[in-house]
PDB file of C-alpha atoms in Angstrom:
ATOM      1  CA  MET A   1    -111.243 149.762  70.082  1.00 48.00           C
ATOM      2  CA  ALA A   2    -111.071 150.154  66.331  1.00 48.00           C
ATOM      3  CA  LYS A   3    -112.968 147.740  64.199  1.00 51.00           C
ATOM      4  CA  GLY A   4    -110.926 144.629  63.369  1.00 48.00           C
ATOM      5  CA  HIS A   5    -108.381 145.411  66.068  1.00 47.00           C
ATOM      6  CA  GLU A   6    -109.158 142.164  67.824  1.00 47.00           C
ATOM      7  CA  ASN A   7    -107.501 140.385  64.891  1.00 45.00           C
ATOM      8  CA  LEU A   8    -104.166 141.822  65.995  1.00 43.00           C
ATOM      9  CA  ILE A   9    -104.334 140.262  69.447  1.00 41.00           C
ATOM     10  CA  PRO A  10    -101.822 137.359  69.694  1.00 45.00           C
ATOM     11  CA  GLN A  11    -103.411 133.921  69.913  1.00 46.00           C
ATOM     12  CA  ALA A  12    -106.908 135.284  69.306  1.00 43.00           C
ATOM     13  CA  HIS A  13    -107.707 131.731  68.280  1.00 52.00           C
ATOM     14  CA  VAL A  14    -105.599 128.742  69.394  1.00 51.00           C
ATOM     15  CA  LEU A  15    -106.021 125.510  67.436  1.00 52.00           C
ATOM     16  CA  THR A  16    -107.369 122.625  69.434  1.00 58.00           C
ATOM     17  CA  LEU A  17    -105.507 119.315  69.455  1.00 52.00           C
ATOM     18  CA  GLU A  18    -108.178 117.863  67.184  1.00 59.00           C
ATOM     19  CA  GLU A  19    -107.756 120.718  64.693  1.00 55.00           C
ATOM     20  CA  GLN A  20    -103.956 120.389  64.772  1.00 53.00           C
ATOM     21  CA  SER A  21    -104.185 116.653  64.238  1.00 54.00           C
ATOM     22  CA  ALA A  22    -106.640 117.046  61.371  1.00 58.00           C
ATOM     23  CA  GLY A  23    -104.417 119.674  59.737  1.00 58.00           C
ATOM     24  CA  GLY A  24    -101.312 117.509  60.115  1.00 55.00           C
ATOM     25  CA  LYS A  25    -103.077 114.492  58.656  1.00 56.00           C
ATOM     26  CA  ALA A  26    -104.330 116.522  55.695  1.00 61.00           C
ATOM     27  CA  SER A  27    -100.868 117.952  55.074  1.00 61.00           C
ATOM     28  CA  GLY A  28     -99.245 114.514  55.327  1.00 60.00           C
ATOM     29  CA  GLU A  29    -101.850 113.005  53.010  1.00 68.00           C
ATOM     30  CA  ALA A  30    -101.233 115.763  50.466  1.00 66.00           C
ATOM     31  CA  ARG A  31     -97.474 115.122  50.576  1.00 66.00           C
ATOM     32  CA  ARG A  32     -97.989 111.364  50.144  1.00 68.00           C
ATOM     33  CA  LYS A  33    -100.287 111.916  47.164  1.00 67.00           C
ATOM     34  CA  LYS A  34     -97.760 114.274  45.583  1.00 63.00           C
ATOM     35  CA  ALA A  35     -94.898 111.803  46.141  1.00 63.00           C
ATOM     36  CA  THR A  36     -96.994 108.989  44.635  1.00 70.00           C
ATOM     37  CA  MET A  37     -97.885 111.105  41.597  1.00 71.00           C
ATOM     38  CA  LEU A  38     -94.208 112.000  41.061  1.00 65.00           C
ATOM     39  CA  SER A  39     -93.228 108.343  41.384  1.00 66.00           C
ATOM     40  CA  VAL A  40     -95.857 107.304  38.811  1.00 68.00           C
ATOM     41  CA  LEU A  41     -94.769 110.139  36.501  1.00 67.00           C
ATOM     42  CA  GLU A  42     -91.101 109.114  36.734  1.00 65.00           C
ATOM     43  CA  LYS A  43     -91.990 105.511  35.947  1.00 66.00           C
ATOM     44  CA  THR A  44     -94.232 106.512  33.041  1.00 70.00           C
ATOM     45  CA  LEU A  45     -91.608 108.821  31.545  1.00 64.00           C
ATOM     46  CA  ASP A  46     -89.147 105.920  31.386  1.00 70.00           C
ATOM     47  CA  GLU A  47     -91.627 103.597  29.646  1.00 72.00           C
ATOM     48  CA  THR A  48     -91.314 103.045  25.890  1.00 72.00           C
ATOM     49  CA  ASN A  49     -94.001 103.702  23.292  1.00 72.00           C
ATOM     50  CA  ASN A  50     -94.609 101.641  20.157  1.00 70.00           C
ATOM     51  CA  LYS A  51     -91.956 103.620  18.267  1.00 69.00           C
ATOM     52  CA  GLY A  52     -89.205 102.614  20.664  1.00 71.00           C
ATOM     53  CA  LEU A  53     -88.932 106.051  22.278  1.00 72.00           C
ATOM     54  CA  THR A  54     -89.427 106.731  25.964  1.00 81.00           C
ATOM     55  CA  TYR A  55     -92.046 109.291  26.924  1.00 73.00           C
ATOM     56  CA  ARG A  56     -89.228 111.293  28.484  1.00 79.00           C
ATOM     57  CA  GLU A  57     -87.614 111.496  25.043  1.00 77.00           C
ATOM     58  CA  LEU A  58     -90.944 112.451  23.449  1.00 76.00           C
ATOM     59  CA  VAL A  59     -91.467 115.266  25.964  1.00 80.00           C
ATOM     60  CA  THR A  60     -87.949 116.537  25.282  1.00 82.00           C
ATOM     61  CA  LEU A  61     -88.525 116.388  21.516  1.00 80.00           C
ATOM     62  CA  GLY A  62     -91.761 118.340  21.997  1.00 81.00           C
ATOM     63  CA  LEU A  63     -89.937 121.033  23.936  1.00 82.00           C
ATOM     64  CA  ILE A  64     -87.224 121.244  21.264  1.00 87.00           C
ATOM     65  CA  LYS A  65     -89.818 121.470  18.477  1.00 83.00           C
ATOM     66  CA  GLY A  66     -91.623 124.259  20.324  1.00 84.00           C
ATOM     67  CA  ALA A  67     -88.356 126.154  20.858  1.00 81.00           C
ATOM     68  CA  MET A  68     -87.491 125.829  17.154  1.00 86.00           C
ATOM     69  CA  ASN A  69     -90.928 127.255  16.316  1.00 87.00           C
ATOM     70  CA  GLY A  70     -90.168 130.333  18.386  1.00 84.00           C
ATOM     71  CA  SER A  71     -91.430 129.486  21.873  1.00 86.00           C
ATOM     72  CA  SER A  72     -89.246 131.445  24.282  1.00 85.00           C
ATOM     73  CA  LYS A  73     -90.757 129.522  27.206  1.00 86.00           C
ATOM     74  CA  ASN A  74     -89.681 126.211  25.702  1.00 82.00           C
ATOM     75  CA  TYR A  75     -86.223 127.587  25.008  1.00 85.00           C
ATOM     76  CA  GLU A  76     -85.924 128.760  28.615  1.00 85.00           C
ATOM     77  CA  LEU A  77     -87.041 125.336  29.910  1.00 83.00           C
ATOM     78  CA  ILE A  78     -84.468 123.530  27.747  1.00 80.00           C
ATOM     79  CA  THR A  79     -81.700 125.913  28.830  1.00 83.00           C
ATOM     80  CA  ASN A  80     -82.561 125.396  32.503  1.00 82.00           C
ATOM     81  CA  MET A  81     -82.623 121.629  32.021  1.00 78.00           C
ATOM     82  CA  MET A  82     -79.149 121.683  30.438  1.00 79.00           C
ATOM     83  CA  GLU A  83     -77.741 123.921  33.163  1.00 74.00           C
ATOM     84  CA  GLN A  84     -79.143 121.686  35.912  1.00 71.00           C
ATOM     85  CA  LYS A  85     -77.738 118.576  34.194  1.00 66.00           C
ATOM     86  CA  GLU A  86     -74.267 120.133  33.865  1.00 62.00           C
ATOM     87  CA  LYS A  87     -74.366 121.326  37.474  1.00 59.00           C
ATOM     88  CA  LYS A  88     -75.334 117.844  38.679  1.00 57.00           C
ATOM     89  CA  GLU A  89     -72.551 116.219  36.637  1.00 54.00           C
ATOM     90  CA  ASP A  90     -69.984 118.719  37.964  1.00 51.00           C
ATOM     91  CA  GLU A  91     -71.077 118.040  41.536  1.00 49.00           C
ATOM     92  CA  GLN A  92     -70.835 114.283  41.026  1.00 58.00           C
ATOM     93  CA  GLN A  93     -67.433 114.315  39.293  1.00 62.00           C
ATOM     94  CA  VAL A  94     -64.554 114.130  41.741  1.00 75.00           C
ATOM     95  CA  PHE A  95     -61.132 114.071  40.092  1.00 90.00           C
ATOM     96  CA  VAL A  96     -59.088 111.288  41.685  1.00 95.00           C
ATOM     97  CA  THR A  97     -55.288 111.159  41.855  1.00 95.00           C
ATOM     98  CA  ILE A  98     -53.049 108.676  43.643  1.00 95.00           C
ATOM     99  CA  PRO A  99     -51.667 110.410  46.764  1.00 94.00           C
ATOM    100  CA  ALA A 100     -47.964 111.195  46.460  1.00 90.00           C
ATOM    101  CA  LYS A 101     -47.294 109.162  49.619  1.00 89.00           C
ATOM    102  CA  ASP A 102     -48.365 106.000  47.749  1.00 90.00           C
ATOM    103  CA  ILE A 103     -45.965 106.383  44.816  1.00 90.00           C
ATOM    104  CA  ALA A 104     -42.378 105.108  44.958  1.00 88.00           C
ATOM    105  CA  SER A 105     -39.779 107.438  43.423  1.00 86.00           C
ATOM    106  CA  SER A 106     -39.257 105.043  40.495  1.00 87.00           C
ATOM    107  CA  PHE A 107     -42.856 105.611  39.359  1.00 92.00           C
ATOM    108  CA  CYS A 108     -43.194 109.392  39.715  1.00 93.00           C
ATOM    109  CA  ASP A 109     -42.181 110.141  36.112  1.00 93.00           C
ATOM    110  CA  ILE A 110     -44.182 107.171  34.837  1.00 95.00           C
ATOM    111  CA  ASN A 111     -47.249 108.417  36.671  1.00 96.00           C
ATOM    112  CA  ARG A 112     -47.003 111.765  34.881  1.00 96.00           C
ATOM    113  CA  SER A 113     -46.348 109.995  31.573  1.00 97.00           C
ATOM    114  CA  ILE A 114     -49.551 107.988  31.937  1.00 97.00           C
ATOM    115  CA  ASP A 115     -51.541 111.120  32.761  1.00 97.00           C
ATOM    116  CA  ASP A 116     -50.167 112.766  29.606  1.00 97.00           C
ATOM    117  CA  ARG A 117     -50.807 109.573  27.558  1.00 96.00           C
ATOM    118  CA  GLU A 118     -47.250 109.626  26.219  1.00 97.00           C
ATOM    119  CA  TYR A 119     -47.344 105.872  25.595  1.00 97.00           C
ATOM    120  CA  ARG A 120     -49.876 103.101  25.274  1.00 97.00           C
ATOM    121  CA  GLU A 121     -47.703 100.202  26.513  1.00 98.00           C
ATOM    122  CA  TYR A 122     -45.923 100.308  29.862  1.00 98.00           C
ATOM    123  CA  TYR A 123     -43.485  97.440  30.481  1.00 98.00           C
ATOM    124  CA  LEU A 124     -42.768  97.590  34.211  1.00 97.00           C
ATOM    125  CA  GLU A 125     -40.155  95.023  35.184  1.00 95.00           C
ATOM    126  CA  GLY A 126     -38.284  94.347  38.393  1.00 88.00           C
ATOM    127  CA  GLY A 127     -38.038  92.054  41.366  1.00 83.00           C
ATOM    128  CA  ARG A 128     -40.122  91.654  44.490  1.00 81.00           C
ATOM    129  CA  GLY A 129     -40.586  94.776  46.559  1.00 76.00           C
ATOM    130  CA  SER A 130     -40.488  97.203  43.630  1.00 80.00           C
ATOM    131  CA  THR A 131     -44.186  98.073  44.300  1.00 87.00           C
ATOM    132  CA  LYS A 132     -44.958  97.907  40.572  1.00 92.00           C
ATOM    133  CA  SER A 133     -48.165  95.929  41.162  1.00 93.00           C
ATOM    134  CA  SER A 134     -49.265  98.287  43.928  1.00 94.00           C
ATOM    135  CA  PHE A 135     -48.724 101.268  41.650  1.00 96.00           C
ATOM    136  CA  VAL A 136     -50.594  99.713  38.720  1.00 97.00           C
ATOM    137  CA  SER A 137     -53.568  98.627  40.843  1.00 97.00           C
ATOM    138  CA  GLU A 138     -54.082 102.141  42.222  1.00 97.00           C
ATOM    139  CA  LYS A 139     -53.516 103.684  38.789  1.00 98.00           C
ATOM    140  CA  ILE A 140     -56.230 101.512  37.254  1.00 98.00           C
ATOM    141  CA  ILE A 141     -58.769 102.738  39.825  1.00 98.00           C
ATOM    142  CA  GLU A 142     -57.649 106.337  39.274  1.00 98.00           C
ATOM    143  CA  ILE A 143     -58.047 106.031  35.483  1.00 98.00           C
ATOM    144  CA  LEU A 144     -61.520 104.510  35.748  1.00 98.00           C
ATOM    145  CA  GLU A 145     -62.654 107.123  38.282  1.00 97.00           C
ATOM    146  CA  ASN A 146     -61.685 109.921  35.881  1.00 97.00           C
ATOM    147  CA  ASN A 147     -62.872 108.242  32.667  1.00 97.00           C
ATOM    148  CA  PRO A 148     -66.491 107.076  33.120  1.00 96.00           C
ATOM    149  CA  LYS A 149     -66.627 105.361  29.710  1.00 96.00           C
ATOM    150  CA  MET A 150     -63.680 103.056  30.459  1.00 97.00           C
ATOM    151  CA  CYS A 151     -63.633  99.523  31.826  1.00 98.00           C
ATOM    152  CA  ALA A 152     -60.575  97.405  32.640  1.00 98.00           C
ATOM    153  CA  LEU A 153     -59.299  93.837  32.326  1.00 98.00           C
ATOM    154  CA  ALA A 154     -56.727  92.288  34.676  1.00 98.00           C
ATOM    155  CA  THR A 155     -55.354  89.025  33.341  1.00 98.00           C
ATOM    156  CA  ARG A 156     -52.824  86.314  34.104  1.00 98.00           C
ATOM    157  CA  GLN A 157     -51.875  83.173  32.226  1.00 97.00           C
ATOM    158  CA  VAL A 158     -53.824  80.875  34.572  1.00 97.00           C
ATOM    159  CA  LYS A 159     -57.328  81.921  35.662  1.00 95.00           C
ATOM    160  CA  ASP A 160     -57.085  80.072  38.999  1.00 95.00           C
ATOM    161  CA  THR A 161     -54.334  82.456  40.135  1.00 96.00           C
ATOM    162  CA  LEU A 162     -56.447  85.611  39.670  1.00 97.00           C
ATOM    163  CA  LYS A 163     -58.385  85.744  42.951  1.00 96.00           C
ATOM    164  CA  ASP A 164     -55.367  85.664  45.228  1.00 96.00           C
ATOM    165  CA  SER A 165     -53.238  88.007  43.111  1.00 96.00           C
ATOM    166  CA  VAL A 166     -54.642  90.773  40.875  1.00 97.00           C
ATOM    167  CA  TYR A 167     -58.136  90.645  42.395  1.00 98.00           C
ATOM    168  CA  ALA A 168     -56.751  90.929  45.927  1.00 97.00           C
ATOM    169  CA  GLN A 169     -54.313  93.625  44.767  1.00 97.00           C
ATOM    170  CA  ILE A 170     -57.048  95.840  43.301  1.00 98.00           C
ATOM    171  CA  GLU A 171     -59.170  95.249  46.398  1.00 97.00           C
ATOM    172  CA  TRP A 172     -56.196  96.608  48.370  1.00 97.00           C
ATOM    173  CA  ALA A 173     -56.031  99.609  46.006  1.00 97.00           C
ATOM    174  CA  LEU A 174     -59.701 100.412  46.659  1.00 97.00           C
ATOM    175  CA  ASP A 175     -59.065 100.409  50.410  1.00 97.00           C
ATOM    176  CA  GLN A 176     -55.921 102.501  49.990  1.00 96.00           C
ATOM    177  CA  LEU A 177     -57.570 105.179  47.842  1.00 97.00           C
ATOM    178  CA  SER A 178     -60.626 105.234  50.104  1.00 96.00           C
ATOM    179  CA  GLU A 179     -58.476 106.822  52.801  1.00 95.00           C
ATOM    180  CA  THR A 180     -58.341 109.948  50.628  1.00 96.00           C
ATOM    181  CA  TYR A 181     -61.588 109.494  48.662  1.00 96.00           C
ATOM    182  CA  PRO A 182     -64.148 107.860  51.020  1.00 94.00           C
ATOM    183  CA  HIS A 183     -66.796 107.503  48.290  1.00 93.00           C
ATOM    184  CA  ILE A 184     -64.677 104.875  46.519  1.00 95.00           C
ATOM    185  CA  LYS A 185     -65.102 102.279  49.290  1.00 89.00           C
ATOM    186  CA  THR A 186     -68.881 102.084  48.926  1.00 94.00           C
ATOM    187  CA  ASP A 187     -69.086 102.670  45.175  1.00 97.00           C
ATOM    188  CA  TYR A 188     -67.680  99.292  44.093  1.00 97.00           C
ATOM    189  CA  LYS A 189     -69.479  95.973  44.199  1.00 97.00           C
ATOM    190  CA  LEU A 190     -67.085  93.022  44.391  1.00 97.00           C
ATOM    191  CA  THR A 191     -68.194  89.585  43.194  1.00 97.00           C
ATOM    192  CA  LYS A 192     -66.370  86.255  43.115  1.00 94.00           C
ATOM    193  CA  SER A 193     -68.606  84.533  40.567  1.00 92.00           C
ATOM    194  CA  PRO A 194     -68.034  85.952  38.068  1.00 94.00           C
ATOM    195  CA  LEU A 195     -64.742  87.454  39.265  1.00 97.00           C
ATOM    196  CA  GLU A 196     -65.499  91.139  38.680  1.00 98.00           C
ATOM    197  CA  MET A 197     -65.721  94.546  40.297  1.00 98.00           C
ATOM    198  CA  THR A 198     -68.481  96.984  39.318  1.00 98.00           C
ATOM    199  CA  LYS A 199     -68.515 100.734  39.951  1.00 97.00           C
ATOM    200  CA  ILE A 200     -72.110 101.135  41.132  1.00 96.00           C
ATOM    201  CA  SER A 201     -72.638 104.804  40.190  1.00 95.00           C
ATOM    202  CA  THR A 202     -71.588 104.346  36.538  1.00 96.00           C
ATOM    203  CA  GLY A 203     -71.746 100.612  35.808  1.00 97.00           C
ATOM    204  CA  GLN A 204     -68.049 100.442  34.853  1.00 98.00           C
ATOM    205  CA  LYS A 205     -66.470  97.003  35.156  1.00 98.00           C
ATOM    206  CA  ILE A 206     -63.109  95.564  36.126  1.00 98.00           C
ATOM    207  CA  TYR A 207     -62.931  92.063  34.653  1.00 98.00           C
ATOM    208  CA  PHE A 208     -60.568  89.312  35.846  1.00 98.00           C
ATOM    209  CA  ARG A 209     -59.932  86.592  33.270  1.00 97.00           C
ATOM    210  CA  GLY A 210     -57.202  84.045  32.579  1.00 97.00           C
ATOM    211  CA  ALA A 211     -55.449  83.673  29.228  1.00 97.00           C
ATOM    212  CA  ASP A 212     -56.010  79.925  29.521  1.00 95.00           C
ATOM    213  CA  ASP A 213     -59.719  80.670  29.011  1.00 92.00           C
ATOM    214  CA  TYR A 214     -59.378  83.002  26.026  1.00 93.00           C
ATOM    215  CA  GLY A 215     -62.998  82.462  25.005  1.00 93.00           C
ATOM    216  CA  LYS A 216     -64.185  84.387  28.063  1.00 93.00           C
ATOM    217  CA  ILE A 217     -61.876  87.292  27.226  1.00 95.00           C
ATOM    218  CA  LYS A 218     -62.995  87.366  23.600  1.00 93.00           C
ATOM    219  CA  SER A 219     -66.672  87.360  24.598  1.00 92.00           C
ATOM    220  CA  LEU A 220     -66.416  90.259  27.076  1.00 95.00           C
ATOM    221  CA  LYS A 221     -69.148  92.828  26.421  1.00 94.00           C
ATOM    222  CA  PRO A 222     -68.783  96.014  28.497  1.00 95.00           C
ATOM    223  CA  PRO A 223     -71.948  97.998  29.378  1.00 95.00           C
ATOM    224  CA  LYS A 224     -73.499 100.131  26.630  1.00 93.00           C
ATOM    225  CA  ASP A 225     -71.334 103.015  25.365  1.00 93.00           C
ATOM    226  CA  MET A 226     -68.321 101.722  27.349  1.00 96.00           C
ATOM    227  CA  TYR A 227     -65.160  99.925  26.293  1.00 97.00           C
ATOM    228  CA  ILE A 228     -62.145  98.178  27.825  1.00 97.00           C
ATOM    229  CA  GLY A 229     -59.574 100.962  27.885  1.00 97.00           C
ATOM    230  CA  VAL A 230     -57.126  99.503  30.430  1.00 98.00           C
ATOM    231  CA  THR A 231     -55.488  96.070  30.326  1.00 98.00           C
ATOM    232  CA  TRP A 232     -53.143  94.712  32.984  1.00 98.00           C
ATOM    233  CA  TYR A 233     -50.926  91.715  32.170  1.00 98.00           C
ATOM    234  CA  GLU A 234     -49.684  90.618  35.579  1.00 97.00           C
ATOM    235  CA  GLU A 235     -46.699  88.222  35.541  1.00 97.00           C
ATOM    236  CA  ALA A 236     -46.491  88.917  31.804  1.00 97.00           C
ATOM    237  CA  ASP A 237     -43.445  86.691  31.457  1.00 97.00           C
ATOM    238  CA  GLN A 238     -45.602  83.653  32.300  1.00 97.00           C
ATOM    239  CA  PHE A 239     -47.792  84.018  29.213  1.00 98.00           C
ATOM    240  CA  LYS A 240     -47.141  81.584  26.366  1.00 96.00           C
ATOM    241  CA  GLY A 241     -45.676  84.259  24.102  1.00 97.00           C
ATOM    242  CA  MET A 242     -46.334  87.561  22.362  1.00 97.00           C
ATOM    243  CA  ASN A 243     -48.721  85.913  19.893  1.00 97.00           C
ATOM    244  CA  GLU A 244     -51.030  85.048  22.779  1.00 97.00           C
ATOM    245  CA  ILE A 245     -50.805  88.593  24.154  1.00 97.00           C
ATOM    246  CA  ARG A 246     -51.365  90.164  20.720  1.00 96.00           C
ATOM    247  CA  LYS A 247     -54.455  88.002  20.209  1.00 96.00           C
ATOM    248  CA  ILE A 248     -55.910  89.296  23.478  1.00 96.00           C
ATOM    249  CA  ASN A 249     -55.074  92.903  22.593  1.00 96.00           C
ATOM    250  CA  GLN A 250     -56.737  92.558  19.201  1.00 94.00           C
ATOM    251  CA  SER A 251     -59.903  91.361  20.926  1.00 93.00           C
ATOM    252  CA  LEU A 252     -59.940  94.306  23.330  1.00 93.00           C
ATOM    253  CA  ILE A 253     -58.832  97.358  21.359  1.00 88.00           C
ATOM    254  CA  ARG A 254     -62.172  98.400  19.950  1.00 84.00           C
ATOM    255  CA  GLY A 255     -64.889 100.916  20.744  1.00 83.00           C
ATOM    256  CA  GLY A 256     -62.605 103.703  21.973  1.00 86.00           C
ATOM    257  CA  GLU A 257     -59.551 105.826  21.252  1.00 88.00           C
ATOM    258  CA  ASP A 258     -57.818 105.968  24.653  1.00 95.00           C
ATOM    259  CA  PHE A 259     -56.034 102.716  25.603  1.00 97.00           C
ATOM    260  CA  ILE A 260     -53.411 101.838  28.211  1.00 98.00           C
ATOM    261  CA  GLN A 261     -51.693  98.473  28.633  1.00 98.00           C
ATOM    262  CA  PHE A 262     -49.656  97.536  31.699  1.00 98.00           C
ATOM    263  CA  TYR A 263     -47.161  94.655  31.624  1.00 98.00           C
ATOM    264  CA  THR A 264     -45.712  93.802  35.038  1.00 97.00           C
ATOM    265  CA  TYR A 265     -43.193  91.000  35.530  1.00 97.00           C
ATOM    266  CA  ASN A 266     -40.008  89.867  37.237  1.00 94.00           C
ATOM    267  CA  THR A 267     -37.170  90.091  34.732  1.00 94.00           C
ATOM    268  CA  PRO A 268     -36.515  86.575  33.322  1.00 95.00           C
ATOM    269  CA  PRO A 269     -32.847  85.487  33.575  1.00 94.00           C
ATOM    270  CA  SER A 270     -32.680  84.284  29.965  1.00 97.00           C
ATOM    271  CA  SER A 271     -32.004  86.934  27.323  1.00 96.00           C
ATOM    272  CA  GLN A 272     -33.913  84.711  24.868  1.00 97.00           C
ATOM    273  CA  HIS A 273     -37.128  84.820  26.860  1.00 98.00           C
ATOM    274  CA  PHE A 274     -39.896  86.304  24.683  1.00 98.00           C
ATOM    275  CA  ILE A 275     -40.534  89.241  27.031  1.00 97.00           C
ATOM    276  CA  ASN A 276     -36.807  90.167  27.065  1.00 97.00           C
ATOM    277  CA  VAL A 277     -36.739  89.999  23.265  1.00 97.00           C
ATOM    278  CA  GLU A 278     -39.971  91.971  22.889  1.00 97.00           C
ATOM    279  CA  LYS A 279     -39.013  94.832  25.219  1.00 96.00           C
ATOM    280  CA  LEU A 280     -35.929  95.584  23.080  1.00 96.00           C
ATOM    281  CA  ILE A 281     -38.005  96.178  19.945  1.00 95.00           C
ATOM    282  CA  PRO A 282     -38.238  99.974  19.457  1.00 92.00           C
ATOM    283  CA  LYS A 283     -41.832 101.204  19.419  1.00 95.00           C
ATOM    284  CA  PRO A 284     -42.984 104.811  19.779  1.00 96.00           C
ATOM    285  CA  SER A 285     -45.972 103.612  21.801  1.00 96.00           C
ATOM    286  CA  ARG A 286     -43.873 101.709  24.393  1.00 98.00           C
ATOM    287  CA  LEU A 287     -42.008 102.592  27.587  1.00 97.00           C
ATOM    288  CA  VAL A 288     -39.856 100.038  29.441  1.00 97.00           C
ATOM    289  CA  ASN A 289     -38.963 100.704  33.083  1.00 93.00           C
ATOM    290  CA  LEU A 290     -36.801  98.689  35.481  1.00 90.00           C
ATOM    291  CA  SER A 291     -37.299  99.194  39.221  1.00 90.00           C
ATOM    292  CA  ASP A 292     -36.383  97.384  42.434  1.00 78.00           C
ATOM    293  CA  TYR A 293     -36.741  97.634  46.195  1.00 67.00           C
ATOM    294  CA  ARG A 294     -33.970 100.251  46.465  1.00 71.00           C
ATOM    295  CA  GLN A 295     -36.271 102.984  45.126  1.00 63.00           C
ATOM    296  CA  VAL A 296     -38.932 102.174  47.723  1.00 61.00           C
ATOM    297  CA  THR A 297     -39.316 103.799  51.137  1.00 67.00           C
ATOM    298  CA  LYS A 298     -37.742 101.415  53.642  1.00 67.00           C
ATOM    299  CA  LYS A 299     -40.642 101.468  56.083  1.00 60.00           C
ATOM    300  CA  TRP A 300     -42.958 100.118  53.349  1.00 64.00           C
ATOM    301  CA  LEU A 301     -40.926  96.920  53.115  1.00 61.00           C
ATOM    302  CA  GLY A 302     -39.455  96.480  56.568  1.00 68.00           C
ATOM    303  CA  GLN A 303     -35.863  95.824  57.522  1.00 69.00           C
ATOM    304  CA  ALA A 304     -36.292  92.031  57.394  1.00 68.00           C
ATOM    305  CA  PHE A 305     -37.280  92.190  53.708  1.00 62.00           C
ATOM    306  CA  ILE A 306     -34.342  94.476  52.898  1.00 64.00           C
ATOM    307  CA  ASP A 307     -31.880  92.237  54.736  1.00 61.00           C
ATOM    308  CA  GLU A 308     -33.123  89.221  52.788  1.00 69.00           C
ATOM    309  CA  ALA A 309     -32.962  91.112  49.500  1.00 66.00           C
ATOM    310  CA  GLU A 310     -29.419  92.270  50.203  1.00 67.00           C
TER     311      GLU A 310
END
């Protein structure tokens, strides 16, 4: 037999149980040490030095400085970092749209108009069963999902009416959209005190405040680098007047360029009501839409509702 041939014989040496156990323990210990070191490194990188910069920022600045001084290795590292960041963001971003089955025919054109940002103010009036509130609640979630810098405010005249109306309506919208986008269901934290909803992955907020407690609306401070881009005035005809609404808008329209305001209400019978007067004032930023139960799929409402409406 040629020299060294014995090394080719299968299972020339079989590890004993003690040797296997010792090897497994050593391997496990090495993995634990590595995980601990990475954890400490991550924590240290996020700490701040005496100049107010995190060590992560200092490392990045060092890489940039080296690349500017001609280091091709630094340049390659920075490029790879940027590519990985963009790839991660692309993987995380899921574009959300309200399923067509959820939109009544009276809101199809409006839905496209909102997507195209044709107007800032949407006056959506009509009686019970028009599904205007259902549409708006789902649209607010859709807008926030696709605009990670935006937060929203849902308001009514009286704060005590919020929990059982707009809050419950947006909770319904989350459940409805979760049928198509399962991640939505688990990505929102709902709290009753304060009355808010928080998108966990981004920190975006949906605030619920009453106009009768204007101080709490005025003092709203969205998370850093975010702003309140969507406002929903539910039962807008019940507010004290346009001056009250304008005061709220003036407090909210800041920190961004993309704003949408929804006004939903049952058409008041008096032509002198402030909302009926206001909606007739021509404004290039405003769309007024009237809808009722007749544009809604019958099975959504049920025959009993339709009989009563008729």
